Amino acid sequence: MAVRFTVEARDAGTSARAGVLATERGSFRTPAFMPVGTAATVKGVWPDQLREMGYGCILGNTYHLYLRPGPERVRGQGGLHRFMGWDRLILTDSGGFQVFSLSALRKVTDEAVTFRSHIDGSLHALTPEVAVAVQEALGSDLRMVLDECVEYPAERKEVEEAVRRTTLWAQRSLAAATGTRGGMFGIVQGGMHADLRVRSAEEICSLPFQGFAVGGVSVGEGKELQRETVALTVPLLPAEKPRYLMGVGTPEDILFAVTRGVDLFDCVLPTRNARNGMMFTSTGPLSIKQARYADDPLPPDPRCDCPTCRSFSRAYLRHLYLQREMLASMAMTVHNLRYYARLMERAREAISRGSFGELVKESAISGVQ
Amino acid sequence: MAVRFTVEARDAGTSARAGVLATERGSFRTPAFMPVGTAATVKGVWPDQLREMGYGCILGNTYHLYLRPGPERVRGQGGLHRFMGWDRLILTDSGGFQVFSLSALRKVTDEAVTFRSHIDGSLHALTPEVAVAVQEALGSDLRMVLDECVEYPAERKEVEEAVRRTTLWAQRSLAAATGTRGGMFGIVQGGMHADLRVRSAEEICSLPFQGFAVGGVSVGEGKELQRETVALTVPLLPAEKPRYLMGVGTPEDILFAVTRGVDLFDCVLPTRNARNGMMFTSTGPLSIKQARYADDPLPPDPRCDCPTCRSFSRAYLRHLYLQREMLASMAMTVHNLRYYARLMERAREAISRGSFGELVKESAISGVQ
């Protein structure tokens, strides 16, 4: 396994850092946002458009791909990259998060998570070894260990048990790995309990992973608790390895986490919100369904350089949205993803200049969220 | 009004001709297919992609645009071209066909078609003058007169009445026109009755239209009757003006009509079929839902140059289709539209070489339909 991570710049006033994450397949600059491509497609977007927007890594959901079309089918097509026509990097999760959030009748033991498919009710057992094998069949570049993610709120005892099991599974995952390209990330759990976060970080970070993730946030704990947990956990992760905050989040949440030294992010927010008619703009969120936009000739964000803002008005996008035309989702997804890509570009530039704190302040003032 | 139509080549063995249709906005080569952009968007496709596929003219549906977002809203946005981000030509129909096929409680008199919106039941009156005014508000380049389109089968008396009314409305449409850019097309009706087609053609073609259309086909009459009607009607249209066969059709139907001297076509077939998982290929139709494609690594059509065939396999498209991913419709629409664009390119080349008959024969042999 080979992931090379180089920190190229450190911010002056915060713990933010800018770097490059490289694997055999290629490299991309961090801090970076990874669009979510659940079922081997980022919904409504052509792979070429993701490249043009500047994305170097996208995320695939192992749970969905495991159920449909199945890892062996993807392997038979030459792997996920070739299957979906994407030649840059792919990070896959372990499938665990969706098992916990989507499937029915799940039962967790040290051996496995047993669950029923949310599609057809079929019975499956996900073990750390299966999660590794499925991700290796998919051929992703960055692979996540199976962990136990606990909802919020939860009993301390339950969180403690999840920390223990997550470490056990992390060890088994490393033992099961046969892939030699890219690398595997460990995940720190511990809920909102400081001592359990410390314990989990110590255990996970002592293992030879290529990167480390903060898991178990964005599970209903709210913004303040999330920030506290991020602020506490991130400094516990090795500084020389990439750090990934899973499932976060809003532009504001991302900028905060970058100040604490996080390098990687993923979230469905830009893509899902786009399909619901909500766009991120330099002056705050814009809900296209509002009547005030019916005759508005301006682009969604006059300061944006995306294909949507170059060609389409708010009036047109509102019409498409109300008519449920595919182009509504397509165009607003491209806009939101370009917004996120540009946010990360600006973050990297500001860190390189040593003035990332100013960007965070400006963003707060201009209502970015 | 200004439409310049120049025939540049005539086929040796058929009545096919290749030419250029030019307006103030620009020009495109004929014979040409026009993708249908019902509600100010060709479903699932970016305007840039239509340009890249080689399309010079698309169709907008006046009925849909009249109801949503309304002609004044489009005019307020600078016209349909600017509204939808399309700078090449747009042909709009009169709205009549959709009134007859979609709306409820329609009542036809010489004065107007009164109908209820299929969306909200609101009452509207469409007159020849309104159809002209709406299309002028939309700012389309090529505009169609309101005609009365009769279903098949129909009583002779009913068809005769529609021919009379269509001529009356054609005269009123010309009188109502104030637009000075582009031009208006007359429409020949007459059902499947040879003498009524002749009568309608004589009446309509005596009027100073910029082009002429064969209407009232593709209304349930079947392939043979359609071909007979096309073969009978097209030679009655002025040879120096563009000829448009409305709502037709399959690649086979189009090639046949080109042999008879038709220049323009539109049809929902390539776009609608794509959304239903059916692709046109050089070896015949391909239905992506079939299990035989589950592990098929080939592109939809190995001889196709479209972005879909360059990047995606049948296995991947089938996966996307079964998962109801937007990219399924997007990719298959691009493929089918490029198929139609290339069919027309090949037709124009063959006509210029004087060997169009050979292309028609080859296409029949290779199973094009």
Short mmCIF file of C-alpha atoms in Angstrom, two decimals, chain A residues 20 33 60 98 116 127 185 258 267 271 293 299 307 326 336 355 362 365:
data_model
loop_
_atom_site.label_atom_id
_atom_site.label_comp_id
_atom_site.label_asym_id
_atom_site.label_seq_id
_atom_site.Cartn_x
_atom_site.Cartn_y
_atom_site.Cartn_z
CA VAL A 20 -0.67 16.83 -1.61
CA PHE A 33 -13.69 18.01 -0.65
CA GLY A 60 -18.04 5.64 -3.55
CA GLN A 98 -25.13 2.80 5.61
CA ARG A 116 -31.09 -7.06 5.73
CA THR A 127 -17.24 -8.29 8.62
CA PHE A 185 -7.54 4.67 6.70
CA VAL A 258 -9.60 23.00 8.30
CA CYS A 267 -20.76 15.22 2.29
CA THR A 271 -25.45 17.37 -4.38
CA TYR A 293 -36.74 34.53 -8.49
CA PRO A 299 -27.16 33.90 -12.50
CA PRO A 307 -21.17 26.54 -16.43
CA MET A 326 -33.61 16.93 -15.17
CA ASN A 336 -22.93 23.58 -5.85
CA SER A 355 -3.77 33.94 6.12
CA GLU A 362 -14.62 36.87 5.72
CA ILE A 365 -19.22 37.84 7.52
#
